[in-house]
PDB file of C-alpha atoms and ligand atoms in Angstrom:
ATOM      1  CA  MET A   1      94.229 -52.770 118.960  1.00 57.00           C
ATOM      2  CA  ASN A   2      91.020 -51.815 119.241  1.00 69.00           C
ATOM      3  CA  GLU A   3      88.411 -55.068 120.038  1.00 72.00           C
ATOM      4  CA  PRO A   4      85.666 -55.603 117.394  1.00 69.00           C
ATOM      5  CA  VAL A   5      82.445 -54.276 118.415  1.00 67.00           C
ATOM      6  CA  LEU A   6      79.827 -57.243 118.320  1.00 66.00           C
ATOM      7  CA  HIS A   7      76.153 -56.338 118.011  1.00 65.00           C
ATOM      8  CA  ARG A   8      73.580 -59.216 119.366  1.00 66.00           C
ATOM      9  CA  VAL A   9      70.303 -58.612 117.437  1.00 63.00           C
ATOM     10  CA  GLY A  10      68.536 -58.865 120.829  1.00 63.00           C
ATOM     11  CA  ASP A  11      70.305 -55.578 121.656  1.00 69.00           C
ATOM     12  CA  LYS A  12      68.697 -53.791 119.104  1.00 77.00           C
ATOM     13  CA  LEU A  13      64.828 -53.501 119.932  1.00 83.00           C
ATOM     14  CA  PRO A  14      62.626 -52.198 117.088  1.00 85.00           C
ATOM     15  CA  LEU A  15      61.895 -48.661 118.131  1.00 86.00           C
ATOM     16  CA  LEU A  16      58.170 -49.934 119.029  1.00 91.00           C
ATOM     17  CA  LEU A  17      58.979 -52.779 121.381  1.00 89.00           C
ATOM     18  CA  GLN A  18      59.727 -51.828 125.144  1.00 87.00           C
ATOM     19  CA  SER A  19      61.303 -54.723 126.321  1.00 84.00           C
ATOM     20  CA  GLY A  20      63.642 -57.667 124.512  1.00 80.00           C
ATOM     21  CA  GLU A  21      62.558 -60.126 127.596  1.00 83.00           C
ATOM     22  CA  HIS A  22      60.284 -62.675 126.743  1.00 86.00           C
ATOM     23  CA  ASP A  23      60.040 -66.139 127.500  1.00 90.00           C
ATOM     24  CA  LEU A  24      59.295 -67.822 123.946  1.00 96.00           C
ATOM     25  CA  CYS A  25      61.278 -70.654 123.000  1.00 97.00           C
ATOM     26  CA  PRO A  26      64.814 -70.717 121.310  1.00 96.00           C
ATOM     27  CA  GLY A  27      64.513 -70.927 117.580  1.00 97.00           C
ATOM     28  CA  CYS A  28      61.132 -69.443 117.615  1.00 98.00           C
ATOM     29  CA  GLY A  29      60.179 -67.601 114.634  1.00 98.00           C
ATOM     30  CA  GLU A  30      57.500 -65.405 116.269  1.00 97.00           C
ATOM     31  CA  PRO A  31      59.825 -63.060 117.476  1.00 95.00           C
ATOM     32  CA  VAL A  32      61.398 -62.230 114.354  1.00 95.00           C
ATOM     33  CA  ALA A  33      58.224 -61.668 112.453  1.00 97.00           C
ATOM     34  CA  LEU A  34      56.752 -59.321 115.142  1.00 96.00           C
ATOM     35  CA  ARG A  35      60.049 -57.480 114.972  1.00 95.00           C
ATOM     36  CA  ILE A  36      59.324 -56.780 110.861  1.00 96.00           C
ATOM     37  CA  LEU A  37      55.912 -56.443 111.532  1.00 97.00           C
ATOM     38  CA  LEU A  38      56.808 -53.473 114.177  1.00 96.00           C
ATOM     39  CA  GLU A  39      59.884 -51.808 111.866  1.00 96.00           C
ATOM     40  CA  THR A  40      57.341 -52.060 109.070  1.00 97.00           C
ATOM     41  CA  ILE A  41      54.761 -49.845 111.013  1.00 97.00           C
ATOM     42  CA  ALA A  42      57.395 -47.595 112.683  1.00 96.00           C
ATOM     43  CA  GLU A  43      58.736 -46.978 109.203  1.00 96.00           C
ATOM     44  CA  LEU A  44      55.639 -46.186 107.631  1.00 97.00           C
ATOM     45  CA  GLY A  45      55.251 -43.491 110.382  1.00 96.00           C
ATOM     46  CA  MET A  46      52.098 -44.709 111.429  1.00 97.00           C
ATOM     47  CA  ALA A  47      52.655 -46.177 114.871  1.00 96.00           C
ATOM     48  CA  ALA A  48      50.455 -43.357 116.522  1.00 96.00           C
ATOM     49  CA  SER A  49      47.375 -44.032 114.207  1.00 98.00           C
ATOM     50  CA  THR A  50      47.667 -47.876 114.079  1.00 98.00           C
ATOM     51  CA  VAL A  51      45.816 -50.289 116.344  1.00 98.00           C
ATOM     52  CA  GLY A  52      46.464 -54.134 116.488  1.00 98.00           C
ATOM     53  CA  VAL A  53      43.866 -56.941 117.343  1.00 98.00           C
ATOM     54  CA  VAL A  54      45.733 -59.742 119.040  1.00 98.00           C
ATOM     55  CA  GLY A  55      44.826 -63.163 118.714  1.00 98.00           C
ATOM     56  CA  ILE A  56      45.820 -66.275 121.514  1.00 98.00           C
ATOM     57  CA  GLY A  57      48.739 -68.205 120.935  1.00 98.00           C
ATOM     58  CA  CYS A  58      52.526 -67.836 122.174  1.00 98.00           C
ATOM     59  CA  TYR A  59      52.888 -64.360 120.428  1.00 97.00           C
ATOM     60  CA  THR A  60      50.350 -62.861 123.025  1.00 97.00           C
ATOM     61  CA  VAL A  61      53.067 -62.183 125.545  1.00 95.00           C
ATOM     62  CA  PHE A  62      54.339 -59.437 123.591  1.00 93.00           C
ATOM     63  CA  SER A  63      50.831 -57.695 124.279  1.00 92.00           C
ATOM     64  CA  ARG A  64      52.794 -56.662 127.344  1.00 90.00           C
ATOM     65  CA  THR A  65      55.518 -54.728 125.577  1.00 91.00           C
ATOM     66  CA  LEU A  66      54.157 -53.511 122.441  1.00 93.00           C
ATOM     67  CA  ASP A  67      53.953 -49.795 122.136  1.00 93.00           C
ATOM     68  CA  VAL A  68      50.908 -49.614 119.760  1.00 96.00           C
ATOM     69  CA  ASP A  69      47.587 -49.654 120.537  1.00 97.00           C
ATOM     70  CA  LEU A  70      46.089 -53.212 120.967  1.00 98.00           C
ATOM     71  CA  VAL A  71      42.846 -54.758 121.609  1.00 98.00           C
ATOM     72  CA  GLN A  72      42.722 -58.327 123.120  1.00 98.00           C
ATOM     73  CA  ALA A  73      40.008 -60.620 120.681  1.00 98.00           C
ATOM     74  CA  LEU A  74      38.584 -64.159 121.881  1.00 98.00           C
ATOM     75  CA  HIS A  75      40.393 -67.067 120.139  1.00 98.00           C
ATOM     76  CA  GLY A  76      39.777 -66.627 116.466  1.00 98.00           C
ATOM     77  CA  ARG A  77      37.483 -63.570 116.698  1.00 98.00           C
ATOM     78  CA  ALA A  78      40.275 -60.746 115.931  1.00 98.00           C
ATOM     79  CA  PRO A  79      39.198 -60.408 111.984  1.00 98.00           C
ATOM     80  CA  SER A  80      35.747 -59.692 113.715  1.00 98.00           C
ATOM     81  CA  VAL A  81      36.893 -57.155 116.105  1.00 98.00           C
ATOM     82  CA  ALA A  82      38.803 -55.515 113.355  1.00 98.00           C
ATOM     83  CA  THR A  83      36.064 -54.975 111.504  1.00 98.00           C
ATOM     84  CA  GLY A  84      34.324 -53.021 114.270  1.00 98.00           C
ATOM     85  CA  VAL A  85      37.649 -51.278 115.048  1.00 98.00           C
ATOM     86  CA  LYS A  86      38.071 -50.068 111.236  1.00 98.00           C
ATOM     87  CA  ARG A  87      34.215 -49.526 110.541  1.00 98.00           C
ATOM     88  CA  MET A  88      34.083 -47.186 114.084  1.00 98.00           C
ATOM     89  CA  LEU A  89      38.014 -45.769 113.457  1.00 98.00           C
ATOM     90  CA  PRO A  90      38.438 -45.180 109.756  1.00 98.00           C
ATOM     91  CA  ASP A  91      41.542 -43.211 109.830  1.00 98.00           C
ATOM     92  CA  LYS A  92      43.260 -45.834 111.728  1.00 98.00           C
ATOM     93  CA  THR A  93      45.409 -48.529 110.320  1.00 98.00           C
ATOM     94  CA  VAL A  94      44.037 -51.824 111.877  1.00 98.00           C
ATOM     95  CA  PHE A  95      45.823 -55.001 111.914  1.00 98.00           C
ATOM     96  CA  THR A  96      45.045 -58.584 113.383  1.00 98.00           C
ATOM     97  CA  LEU A  97      48.064 -60.521 114.910  1.00 98.00           C
ATOM     98  CA  GLN A  98      47.375 -64.514 114.635  1.00 98.00           C
ATOM     99  CA  GLY A  99      48.206 -68.043 114.895  1.00 98.00           C
ATOM    100  CA  ASP A 100      47.375 -70.670 112.278  1.00 98.00           C
ATOM    101  CA  GLY A 101      44.982 -72.321 115.239  1.00 98.00           C
ATOM    102  CA  ASP A 102      43.781 -69.095 116.126  1.00 98.00           C
ATOM    103  CA  MET A 103      42.803 -68.072 112.146  1.00 98.00           C
ATOM    104  CA  VAL A 104      42.542 -71.239 110.326  1.00 98.00           C
ATOM    105  CA  ASN A 105      40.777 -73.597 113.345  1.00 98.00           C
ATOM    106  CA  GLU A 106      39.183 -71.532 116.081  1.00 98.00           C
ATOM    107  CA  GLY A 107      38.138 -68.546 113.775  1.00 97.00           C
ATOM    108  CA  LEU A 108      37.921 -69.960 109.877  1.00 98.00           C
ATOM    109  CA  GLN A 109      34.829 -68.287 109.330  1.00 98.00           C
ATOM    110  CA  GLU A 110      35.743 -65.114 111.292  1.00 98.00           C
ATOM    111  CA  VAL A 111      38.554 -64.386 108.785  1.00 98.00           C
ATOM    112  CA  LEU A 112      37.124 -65.622 105.445  1.00 98.00           C
ATOM    113  CA  HIS A 113      33.948 -63.602 106.040  1.00 98.00           C
ATOM    114  CA  THR A 114      36.358 -60.189 106.734  1.00 98.00           C
ATOM    115  CA  ALA A 115      37.981 -60.902 103.497  1.00 98.00           C
ATOM    116  CA  ALA A 116      34.740 -61.528 101.527  1.00 98.00           C
ATOM    117  CA  ARG A 117      33.619 -58.435 102.808  1.00 98.00           C
ATOM    118  CA  GLY A 118      36.615 -56.978 101.662  1.00 98.00           C
ATOM    119  CA  GLU A 119      37.052 -55.176 104.791  1.00 98.00           C
ATOM    120  CA  ASN A 120      40.117 -52.496 104.818  1.00 98.00           C
ATOM    121  CA  VAL A 121      41.840 -54.385 107.219  1.00 98.00           C
ATOM    122  CA  THR A 122      45.332 -55.929 107.377  1.00 99.00           C
ATOM    123  CA  CYS A 123      45.698 -59.760 108.975  1.00 99.00           C
ATOM    124  CA  VAL A 124      48.736 -61.043 109.986  1.00 98.00           C
ATOM    125  CA  LEU A 125      49.125 -65.003 110.256  1.00 99.00           C
ATOM    126  CA  LEU A 126      52.044 -66.422 111.736  1.00 98.00           C
ATOM    127  CA  ASN A 127      51.729 -69.896 110.617  1.00 98.00           C
ATOM    128  CA  ASN A 128      53.842 -72.800 112.149  1.00 98.00           C
ATOM    129  CA  GLY A 129      51.500 -75.504 111.501  1.00 98.00           C
ATOM    130  CA  VAL A 130      50.666 -76.370 115.371  1.00 98.00           C
ATOM    131  CA  PHE A 131      48.648 -75.278 118.269  1.00 98.00           C
ATOM    132  CA  GLY A 132      52.308 -73.913 119.844  1.00 98.00           C
ATOM    133  CA  GLU A 133      51.095 -72.254 123.111  1.00 97.00           C
ATOM    134  CA  THR A 134      49.152 -75.648 124.457  1.00 97.00           C
ATOM    135  CA  GLY A 135      51.671 -77.802 123.218  1.00 95.00           C
ATOM    136  CA  GLY A 136      51.899 -78.433 119.907  1.00 97.00           C
ATOM    137  CA  HIS A 137      48.656 -80.234 118.612  1.00 98.00           C
ATOM    138  CA  MET A 138      48.113 -80.558 114.767  1.00 98.00           C
ATOM    139  CA  THR A 139      46.408 -77.645 113.102  1.00 98.00           C
ATOM    140  CA  ALA A 140      44.351 -77.507 109.894  1.00 98.00           C
ATOM    141  CA  THR A 141      47.511 -76.085 108.358  1.00 98.00           C
ATOM    142  CA  SER A 142      49.612 -78.934 109.429  1.00 98.00           C
ATOM    143  CA  VAL A 143      50.872 -80.908 106.493  1.00 98.00           C
ATOM    144  CA  ILE A 144      50.495 -84.733 105.180  1.00 98.00           C
ATOM    145  CA  GLY A 145      53.297 -86.355 107.475  1.00 97.00           C
ATOM    146  CA  GLN A 146      54.094 -83.684 109.977  1.00 97.00           C
ATOM    147  CA  ARG A 147      54.695 -84.911 113.018  1.00 95.00           C
ATOM    148  CA  THR A 148      52.657 -82.779 115.821  1.00 97.00           C
ATOM    149  CA  LYS A 149      51.729 -84.134 119.498  1.00 96.00           C
ATOM    150  CA  THR A 150      48.435 -85.301 117.979  1.00 96.00           C
ATOM    151  CA  SER A 151      49.708 -86.954 114.896  1.00 96.00           C
ATOM    152  CA  LEU A 152      52.867 -88.584 116.352  1.00 94.00           C
ATOM    153  CA  GLU A 153      53.583 -90.967 113.196  1.00 95.00           C
ATOM    154  CA  GLY A 154      52.804 -87.905 110.884  1.00 96.00           C
ATOM    155  CA  ARG A 155      49.677 -86.174 109.768  1.00 98.00           C
ATOM    156  CA  ASP A 156      47.423 -89.023 107.857  1.00 98.00           C
ATOM    157  CA  ALA A 157      45.452 -87.653 104.934  1.00 98.00           C
ATOM    158  CA  ASP A 158      43.122 -90.545 105.214  1.00 98.00           C
ATOM    159  CA  TYR A 159      42.712 -89.997 108.656  1.00 97.00           C
ATOM    160  CA  HIS A 160      43.024 -86.263 109.604  1.00 97.00           C
ATOM    161  CA  GLY A 161      42.041 -85.216 106.612  1.00 98.00           C
ATOM    162  CA  TYR A 162      44.218 -82.956 104.013  1.00 98.00           C
ATOM    163  CA  PRO A 163      45.605 -79.092 105.384  1.00 98.00           C
ATOM    164  CA  ILE A 164      43.898 -76.031 104.534  1.00 98.00           C
ATOM    165  CA  VAL A 165      46.054 -73.524 102.505  1.00 98.00           C
ATOM    166  CA  ILE A 166      45.031 -70.572 103.732  1.00 98.00           C
ATOM    167  CA  GLY A 167      46.410 -67.986 102.028  1.00 98.00           C
ATOM    168  CA  ASP A 168      45.186 -69.657  98.461  1.00 98.00           C
ATOM    169  CA  LEU A 169      42.089 -69.881  99.587  1.00 98.00           C
ATOM    170  CA  ILE A 170      41.535 -66.142 100.640  1.00 98.00           C
ATOM    171  CA  ALA A 171      43.521 -64.986  97.624  1.00 98.00           C
ATOM    172  CA  ARG A 172      40.463 -66.527  95.819  1.00 98.00           C
ATOM    173  CA  LEU A 173      37.979 -63.839  97.477  1.00 98.00           C
ATOM    174  CA  GLU A 174      36.759 -61.154  95.654  1.00 98.00           C
ATOM    175  CA  GLY A 175      36.951 -59.022  98.683  1.00 98.00           C
ATOM    176  CA  ALA A 176      40.869 -59.921  99.132  1.00 98.00           C
ATOM    177  CA  ALA A 177      43.009 -57.123  97.510  1.00 98.00           C
ATOM    178  CA  TYR A 178      46.388 -58.290  99.041  1.00 98.00           C
ATOM    179  CA  VAL A 179      48.019 -61.675  99.731  1.00 99.00           C
ATOM    180  CA  GLY A 180      51.454 -62.860 100.594  1.00 98.00           C
ATOM    181  CA  ARG A 181      52.966 -65.821 102.156  1.00 98.00           C
ATOM    182  CA  GLY A 182      56.773 -65.069 103.235  1.00 98.00           C
ATOM    183  CA  SER A 183      58.602 -66.865 105.951  1.00 98.00           C
ATOM    184  CA  VAL A 184      61.048 -66.229 108.922  1.00 98.00           C
ATOM    185  CA  GLN A 185      63.592 -69.259 107.800  1.00 97.00           C
ATOM    186  CA  SER A 186      66.400 -67.408 106.150  1.00 97.00           C
ATOM    187  CA  ALA A 187      67.765 -63.422 105.772  1.00 96.00           C
ATOM    188  CA  GLY A 188      66.516 -63.163 102.513  1.00 97.00           C
ATOM    189  CA  ALA A 189      63.080 -64.761 103.639  1.00 98.00           C
ATOM    190  CA  VAL A 190      62.899 -61.932 106.165  1.00 98.00           C
ATOM    191  CA  ALA A 191      63.587 -59.112 104.072  1.00 98.00           C
ATOM    192  CA  ARG A 192      60.900 -60.621 101.717  1.00 98.00           C
ATOM    193  CA  THR A 193      58.367 -60.877 103.970  1.00 98.00           C
ATOM    194  CA  LYS A 194      59.059 -57.580 105.649  1.00 98.00           C
ATOM    195  CA  ARG A 195      58.119 -56.248 102.016  1.00 98.00           C
ATOM    196  CA  MET A 196      54.923 -57.991 101.717  1.00 98.00           C
ATOM    197  CA  MET A 197      54.261 -56.256 105.114  1.00 98.00           C
ATOM    198  CA  ARG A 198      54.730 -52.911 103.541  1.00 98.00           C
ATOM    199  CA  LYS A 199      52.379 -53.655 100.435  1.00 98.00           C
ATOM    200  CA  ALA A 200      49.833 -55.379 102.911  1.00 98.00           C
ATOM    201  CA  PHE A 201      49.533 -51.634 104.717  1.00 98.00           C
ATOM    202  CA  GLU A 202      49.738 -49.666 101.744  1.00 98.00           C
ATOM    203  CA  THR A 203      46.790 -51.649 100.415  1.00 98.00           C
ATOM    204  CA  GLN A 204      44.995 -50.812 102.921  1.00 98.00           C
ATOM    205  CA  ARG A 205      46.119 -47.046 103.404  1.00 98.00           C
ATOM    206  CA  ALA A 206      45.062 -46.886  99.681  1.00 98.00           C
ATOM    207  CA  ALA A 207      41.454 -48.536 101.113  1.00 98.00           C
ATOM    208  CA  LYS A 208      41.603 -51.349  98.261  1.00 98.00           C
ATOM    209  CA  GLY A 209      40.090 -53.892 100.621  1.00 98.00           C
ATOM    210  CA  PHE A 210      41.213 -56.700 102.738  1.00 98.00           C
ATOM    211  CA  SER A 211      44.763 -57.699 103.035  1.00 99.00           C
ATOM    212  CA  LEU A 212      46.560 -60.747 104.390  1.00 99.00           C
ATOM    213  CA  VAL A 213      50.326 -61.235 105.134  1.00 99.00           C
ATOM    214  CA  GLU A 214      51.044 -65.215 106.237  1.00 99.00           C
ATOM    215  CA  VAL A 215      54.167 -65.627 107.840  1.00 98.00           C
ATOM    216  CA  LEU A 216      55.672 -69.284 108.092  1.00 98.00           C
ATOM    217  CA  THR A 217      56.974 -69.526 111.478  1.00 98.00           C
ATOM    218  CA  MET A 218      59.753 -71.897 113.190  1.00 98.00           C
ATOM    219  CA  CYS A 219      58.214 -73.886 116.028  1.00 98.00           C
ATOM    220  CA  PRO A 220      61.232 -76.372 117.008  1.00 98.00           C
ATOM    221  CA  THR A 221      59.332 -77.034 120.302  1.00 97.00           C
ATOM    222  CA  GLY A 222      56.057 -78.365 118.922  1.00 97.00           C
ATOM    223  CA  TRP A 223      58.078 -80.196 115.798  1.00 97.00           C
ATOM    224  CA  PHE A 224      60.128 -81.823 117.936  1.00 96.00           C
ATOM    225  CA  VAL A 225      63.407 -80.889 116.274  1.00 96.00           C
ATOM    226  CA  PRO A 226      66.338 -79.477 117.657  1.00 97.00           C
ATOM    227  CA  THR A 227      66.233 -75.678 117.957  1.00 97.00           C
ATOM    228  CA  ALA A 228      69.240 -75.416 114.861  1.00 97.00           C
ATOM    229  CA  GLU A 229      67.205 -77.566 112.729  1.00 98.00           C
ATOM    230  CA  GLY A 230      63.693 -75.617 112.584  1.00 98.00           C
ATOM    231  CA  PRO A 231      64.780 -73.570 109.219  1.00 98.00           C
ATOM    232  CA  SER A 232      65.618 -76.865 107.152  1.00 98.00           C
ATOM    233  CA  TYR A 233      62.713 -78.671 108.731  1.00 97.00           C
ATOM    234  CA  MET A 234      60.394 -75.873 107.685  1.00 98.00           C
ATOM    235  CA  GLY A 235      61.645 -75.597 104.266  1.00 97.00           C
ATOM    236  CA  GLU A 236      61.119 -79.445 103.972  1.00 97.00           C
ATOM    237  CA  THR A 237      57.722 -79.709 105.530  1.00 97.00           C
ATOM    238  CA  LEU A 238      55.302 -76.297 105.548  1.00 98.00           C
ATOM    239  CA  ALA A 239      57.184 -74.577 102.743  1.00 98.00           C
ATOM    240  CA  GLN A 240      56.600 -77.393 100.069  1.00 98.00           C
ATOM    241  CA  VAL A 241      52.835 -76.747 100.607  1.00 98.00           C
ATOM    242  CA  HIS A 242      52.426 -73.313 101.708  1.00 98.00           C
ATOM    243  CA  MET A 243      54.504 -72.236  99.141  1.00 98.00           C
ATOM    244  CA  MET A 244      55.999 -68.566  99.765  1.00 98.00           C
ATOM    245  CA  GLY A 245      55.279 -65.741  96.932  1.00 98.00           C
ATOM    246  CA  GLU A 246      53.153 -62.927  96.322  1.00 98.00           C
ATOM    247  CA  LEU A 247      49.655 -64.537  96.082  1.00 98.00           C
ATOM    248  CA  LYS A 248      47.555 -61.610  94.836  1.00 98.00           C
ATOM    249  CA  ALA A 249      47.987 -57.981  94.116  1.00 98.00           C
ATOM    250  CA  ARG A 250      45.428 -55.454  93.181  1.00 94.00           C
TER     251      ARG A 250
HETATM  252  C1  TPP B 301      38.152 -70.834 122.572  1.00 63.85           C
HETATM  253  C2  TPP B 301      39.442 -71.443 122.971  1.00 63.85           C
HETATM  254  N1  TPP B 301      39.739 -72.675 122.910  1.00 63.85           N
HETATM  255  C3  TPP B 301      40.954 -72.999 123.210  1.00 63.85           C
HETATM  256  C4  TPP B 301      41.650 -72.128 123.820  1.00 63.85           C
HETATM  257  C5  TPP B 301      43.283 -72.574 124.558  1.00 63.85           C
HETATM  258  N2  TPP B 301      44.324 -72.130 123.420  1.00 63.85           N
HETATM  259  C6  TPP B 301      45.419 -71.091 123.988  1.00 63.85           C
HETATM  260  S1  TPP B 301      46.428 -70.773 122.811  1.00 63.85           S
HETATM  261  C7  TPP B 301      46.042 -72.035 121.924  1.00 63.85           C
HETATM  262  C8  TPP B 301      46.999 -72.723 120.691  1.00 63.85           C
HETATM  263  C9  TPP B 301      47.171 -71.679 119.472  1.00 63.85           C
HETATM  264  O1  TPP B 301      48.104 -72.072 118.536  1.00 63.85           O
HETATM  265  P1  TPP B 301      48.274 -70.835 117.579  1.00 63.85           P
HETATM  266  O2  TPP B 301      46.843 -69.905 116.737  1.00 63.85           O
HETATM  267  O3  TPP B 301      48.714 -71.446 116.467  1.00 63.85           O
HETATM  268  O4  TPP B 301      49.147 -70.139 118.117  1.00 63.85           O
HETATM  269  P2  TPP B 301      50.745 -70.478 118.577  1.00 63.85           P
HETATM  270  O5  TPP B 301      50.719 -70.519 119.614  1.00 63.85           O
HETATM  271  O6  TPP B 301      51.150 -71.743 117.850  1.00 63.85           O
HETATM  272  O7  TPP B 301      51.653 -69.533 117.933  1.00 63.85           O
HETATM  273  C10 TPP B 301      44.857 -72.685 122.167  1.00 63.85           C
HETATM  274  C11 TPP B 301      44.398 -73.931 121.516  1.00 63.85           C
HETATM  275  C12 TPP B 301      41.628 -70.786 124.121  1.00 63.85           C
HETATM  276  N3  TPP B 301      42.359 -69.854 124.668  1.00 63.85           N
HETATM  277  N4  TPP B 301      40.311 -70.236 123.912  1.00 63.85           N
HETATM  278  S1  SF4 B 302      55.779 -73.318 121.308  1.00 63.85           S
HETATM  279 FE1  SF4 B 302      56.328 -72.840 119.073  1.00 63.85          FE
HETATM  280  S2  SF4 B 302      55.528 -71.232 118.851  1.00 63.85           S
HETATM  281 FE2  SF4 B 302      55.378 -71.586 121.175  1.00 63.85          FE
HETATM  282  S3  SF4 B 302      57.173 -70.192 121.611  1.00 63.85           S
HETATM  283 FE3  SF4 B 302      57.993 -72.347 121.639  1.00 63.85          FE
HETATM  284  S4  SF4 B 302      58.838 -72.616 119.457  1.00 63.85           S
HETATM  285 FE4  SF4 B 302      57.765 -70.527 119.909  1.00 63.85          FE
HETATM  286 MG1   MG B 303      50.337 -72.217 115.734  1.00 63.85          MG
END
């Protein structure tokens, strides 16, 4: 009898990733988000005409292994760098890859002004509600009650203020043409998020204006939860405030 053929997802590299090796934590959602981003770029046949602008966070390690032209931005500045790249090279498809600390703390003004100006670029936000790379500190998107390294008793509205629900904020701006918020907590969520990425890039290719895809990603290390509990913890916390769905499509 033939042995069943077992496939591990790690053996199936997306076309635009040169190595499956990385040092992100087990259960991290960022590699999944990156995979569907790369698959989308490949499926749209635009690998050679795409420029990515990468922020600073755990996902930045992938800069070494992506087979796409990349520019490394300073923390939070990716939307402004992307603006410059797109204005100089309007035929390129330009995206940013940023975390919530990068986009919503360090660089909030960058993304808001880029969206308000209606720059024809696509921002991809990996939102895990913590500064993952530097140890799991609270960010502007951490939700009330969320334990982080700097809010061990849970985020307290009286003391820390309320989270910024960035996708909704950007959707209110006239210059934003497409805003979607998905996650990678389940196979269905991954499929829906991938469709959002395709729509965002199609929005840019139709020159309709700014697009944002926010992806809620698991960070079991920063959340102090067992690896396997990452998806359910996300569903009970971040996903209750940063509600998934298409927030704007023009
Ligand atoms: C100007 C500046 N401030 C702070 C840092 C330190 N720093 C590097 S990564 C990081 C956390 C990034 O968090 P986030 O953007 O949420 O990405 P994640 O690691 O969670 O994916 C910080 C604060 C830096 N590199 N530059
Ligand atoms: S700290 Fe969090 S975001 Fe960073 S690699 Fe680990 S699980 Fe992923
Ligand atoms: Mg983060």
